[in-house]
Coordinates of C-alpha atoms in Angstrom, one line a residue:
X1309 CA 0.0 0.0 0.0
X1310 CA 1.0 3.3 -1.4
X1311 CA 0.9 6.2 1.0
X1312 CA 0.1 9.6 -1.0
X1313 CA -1.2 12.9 0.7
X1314 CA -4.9 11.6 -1.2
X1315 CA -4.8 8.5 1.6
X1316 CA -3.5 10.6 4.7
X1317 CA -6.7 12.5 3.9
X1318 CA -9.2 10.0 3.9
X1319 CA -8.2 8.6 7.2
X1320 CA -7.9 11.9 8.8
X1321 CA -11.1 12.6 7.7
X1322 CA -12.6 8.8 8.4
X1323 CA -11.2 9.1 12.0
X1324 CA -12.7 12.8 12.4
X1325 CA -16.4 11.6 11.5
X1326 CA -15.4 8.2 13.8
X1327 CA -15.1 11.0 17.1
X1328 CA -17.9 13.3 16.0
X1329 CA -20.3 9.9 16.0
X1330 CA -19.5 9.1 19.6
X1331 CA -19.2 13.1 20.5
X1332 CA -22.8 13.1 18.7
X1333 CA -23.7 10.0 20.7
X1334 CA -22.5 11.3 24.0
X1335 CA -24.7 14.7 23.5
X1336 CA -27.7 13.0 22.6
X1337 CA -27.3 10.9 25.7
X1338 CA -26.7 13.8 27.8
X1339 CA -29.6 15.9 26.0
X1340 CA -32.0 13.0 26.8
X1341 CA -31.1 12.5 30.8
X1342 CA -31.6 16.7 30.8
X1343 CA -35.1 16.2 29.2
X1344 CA -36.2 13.3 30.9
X1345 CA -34.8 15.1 34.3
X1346 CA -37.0 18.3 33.7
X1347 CA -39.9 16.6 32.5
X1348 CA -39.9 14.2 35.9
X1349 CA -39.6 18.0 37.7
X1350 CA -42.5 19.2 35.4
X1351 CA -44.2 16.1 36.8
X1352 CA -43.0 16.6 40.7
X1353 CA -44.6 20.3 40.4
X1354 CA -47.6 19.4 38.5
X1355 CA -48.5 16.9 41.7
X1356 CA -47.5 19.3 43.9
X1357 CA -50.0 22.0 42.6
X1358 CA -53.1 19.5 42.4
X1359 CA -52.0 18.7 45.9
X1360 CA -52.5 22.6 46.9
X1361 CA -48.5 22.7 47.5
X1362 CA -46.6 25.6 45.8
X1363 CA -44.2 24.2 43.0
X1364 CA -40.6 25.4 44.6
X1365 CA -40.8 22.7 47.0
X1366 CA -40.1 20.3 44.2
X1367 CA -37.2 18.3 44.8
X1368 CA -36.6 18.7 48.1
X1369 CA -36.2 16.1 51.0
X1370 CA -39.3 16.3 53.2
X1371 CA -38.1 17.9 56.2
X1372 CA -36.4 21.0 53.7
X1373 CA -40.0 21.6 52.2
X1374 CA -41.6 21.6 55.4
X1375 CA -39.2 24.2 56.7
X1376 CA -39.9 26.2 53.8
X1377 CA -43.5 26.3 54.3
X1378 CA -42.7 27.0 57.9
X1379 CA -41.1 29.9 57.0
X1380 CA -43.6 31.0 54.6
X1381 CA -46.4 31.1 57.2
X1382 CA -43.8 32.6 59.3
X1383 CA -43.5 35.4 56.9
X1384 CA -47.2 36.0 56.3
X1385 CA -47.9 35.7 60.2
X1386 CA -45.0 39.2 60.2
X1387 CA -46.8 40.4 57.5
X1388 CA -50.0 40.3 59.1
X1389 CA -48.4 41.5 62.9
X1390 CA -47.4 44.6 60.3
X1391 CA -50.7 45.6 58.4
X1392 CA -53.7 44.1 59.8
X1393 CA -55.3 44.2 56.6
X1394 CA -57.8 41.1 55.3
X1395 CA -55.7 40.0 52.6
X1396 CA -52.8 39.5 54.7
X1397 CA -55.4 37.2 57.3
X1398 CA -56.1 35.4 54.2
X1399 CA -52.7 34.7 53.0
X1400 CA -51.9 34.1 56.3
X1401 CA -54.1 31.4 56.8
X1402 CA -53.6 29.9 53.9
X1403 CA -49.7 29.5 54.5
X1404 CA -51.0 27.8 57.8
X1405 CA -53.3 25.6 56.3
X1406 CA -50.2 24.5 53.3
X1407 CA -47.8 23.6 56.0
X1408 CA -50.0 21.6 58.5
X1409 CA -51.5 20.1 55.3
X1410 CA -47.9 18.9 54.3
X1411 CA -47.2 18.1 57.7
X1412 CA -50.0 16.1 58.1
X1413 CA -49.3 14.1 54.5
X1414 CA -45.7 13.4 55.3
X1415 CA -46.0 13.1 58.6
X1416 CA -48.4 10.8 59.9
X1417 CA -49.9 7.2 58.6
X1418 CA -53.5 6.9 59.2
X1419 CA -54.8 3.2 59.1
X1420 CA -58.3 2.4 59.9
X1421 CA -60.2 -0.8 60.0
X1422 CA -63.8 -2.0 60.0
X1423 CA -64.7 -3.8 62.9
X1424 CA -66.2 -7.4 62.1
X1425 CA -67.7 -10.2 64.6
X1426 CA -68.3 -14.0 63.5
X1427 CA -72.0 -14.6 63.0
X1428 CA -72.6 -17.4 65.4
X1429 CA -75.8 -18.9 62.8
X1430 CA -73.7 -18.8 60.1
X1431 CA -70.0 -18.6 60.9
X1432 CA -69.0 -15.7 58.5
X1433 CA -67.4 -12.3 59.6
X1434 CA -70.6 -9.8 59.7
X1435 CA -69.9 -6.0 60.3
X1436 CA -69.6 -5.1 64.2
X1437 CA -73.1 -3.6 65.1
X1438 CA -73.7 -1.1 68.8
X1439 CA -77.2 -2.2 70.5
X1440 CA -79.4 -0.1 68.3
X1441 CA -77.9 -1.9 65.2
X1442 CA -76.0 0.1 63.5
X1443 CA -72.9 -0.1 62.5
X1444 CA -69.4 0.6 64.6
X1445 CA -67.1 3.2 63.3
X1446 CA -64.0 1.3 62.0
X1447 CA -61.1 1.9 64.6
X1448 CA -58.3 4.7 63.6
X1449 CA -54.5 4.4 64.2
X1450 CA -52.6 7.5 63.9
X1451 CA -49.0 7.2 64.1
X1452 CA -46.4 9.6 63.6
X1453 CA -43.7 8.6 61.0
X1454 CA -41.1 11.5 61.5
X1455 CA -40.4 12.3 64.5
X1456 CA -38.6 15.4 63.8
X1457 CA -40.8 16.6 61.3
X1458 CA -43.4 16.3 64.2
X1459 CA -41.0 18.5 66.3
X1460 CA -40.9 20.9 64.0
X1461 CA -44.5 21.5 63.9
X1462 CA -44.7 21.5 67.3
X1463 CA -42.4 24.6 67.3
X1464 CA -44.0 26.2 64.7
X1465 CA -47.7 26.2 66.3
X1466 CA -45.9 27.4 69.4
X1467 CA -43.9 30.2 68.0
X1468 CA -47.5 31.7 66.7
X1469 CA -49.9 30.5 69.5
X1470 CA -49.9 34.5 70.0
X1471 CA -50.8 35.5 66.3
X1472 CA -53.4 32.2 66.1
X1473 CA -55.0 34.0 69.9
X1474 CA -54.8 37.6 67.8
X1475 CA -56.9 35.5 64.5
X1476 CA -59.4 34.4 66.9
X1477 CA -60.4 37.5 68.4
X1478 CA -60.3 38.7 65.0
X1479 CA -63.0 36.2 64.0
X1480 CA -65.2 36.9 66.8
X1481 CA -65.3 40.4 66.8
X1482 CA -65.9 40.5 62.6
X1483 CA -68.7 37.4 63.8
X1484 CA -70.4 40.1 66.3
X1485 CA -70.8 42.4 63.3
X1486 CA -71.9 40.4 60.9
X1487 CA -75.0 39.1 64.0
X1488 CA -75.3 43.0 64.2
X1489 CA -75.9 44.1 60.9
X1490 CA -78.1 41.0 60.8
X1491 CA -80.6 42.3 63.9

């Protein structure tokens, strides 16, 4: 085999297309875990939202979204300590009701189960009746899965027992005008 300048060429340029194919490869492979990363995060936030839960605590461990959402309400509850204005009650409550909601998701397992007695006639499990016949309420289990996460809370509903006081008295004064301009 002859070498010539025509030869050199060609395998300079076969070896060139050889390393843009596996560059190409690489970057399609890359491209591809990018999409499929931001479409599971379109996904996470998506569920989040239907949930009621704002989207930026997408991706985080539980116990970082919960203190997030702690300090949201935290926020709104200084907002509303600033500017008693309804809108900042609202919001207020709202952030309140977001975190224990998460809380309360993440937090705790709930378990119930129907209460059933054998039927001594016929042997078969029969739903558990009081003495006016009707049915028992099945039988609850709460139990707390994160213990930490339960702390937290705990905290939280501590650190603004004074603005949730505040809310009420709120409530019942705006309830003793509504029953006045009522009478």
């Amino acid at each position: 085999m002859e070498v010539t300048p025509l030869n050199v060429f060609n395998y300079a340029a076969q070896f060139a297309s050889t390393s843009q194919k596996t560059e190409t490869k690489k970057t399609d492979k890359t491209k591809r875990k990018a999409f499929e990363s931001a479409i599971e995060q379109s996904k996470a936030e998506l569920k989040l939202k239907e949930e009621g839960f704002p989207p930026e605590i997408a991706g985080l461990e539980v116990e970082e979204a919960a203190v997030y959402l702690r300090d949201q309400a935290e926020i709104a509850a200084d907002t509303l300590r600033e500017n008693m204005l309804p809108e900042n009650f609202s919001e207020f409550k709202k952030k309140v009701s977001v975190f224990i909601k998460y809380v309360e998701k993440n937090n705790f397992k709930v378990t119930s189960e129907k209460r059933f007695v054998r039927d001594p006639n016929t042997r078969l499990k029969v739903p558990m009746r009081d003495r006016k016949g009707r049915e028992v309420p099945p039988r609850v289990q709460i139990q707390i899965i994160n213990q930490s996460l339960d702390e937290l809370t705990k905290y939280f509903l501590y650190e603004q027992k004074d603005t949730f006081k505040m809310l009420s008295k709120i409530k019942e004064i705006s309830g003793m005008l509504v029953d006045l301009m009522a009478s």
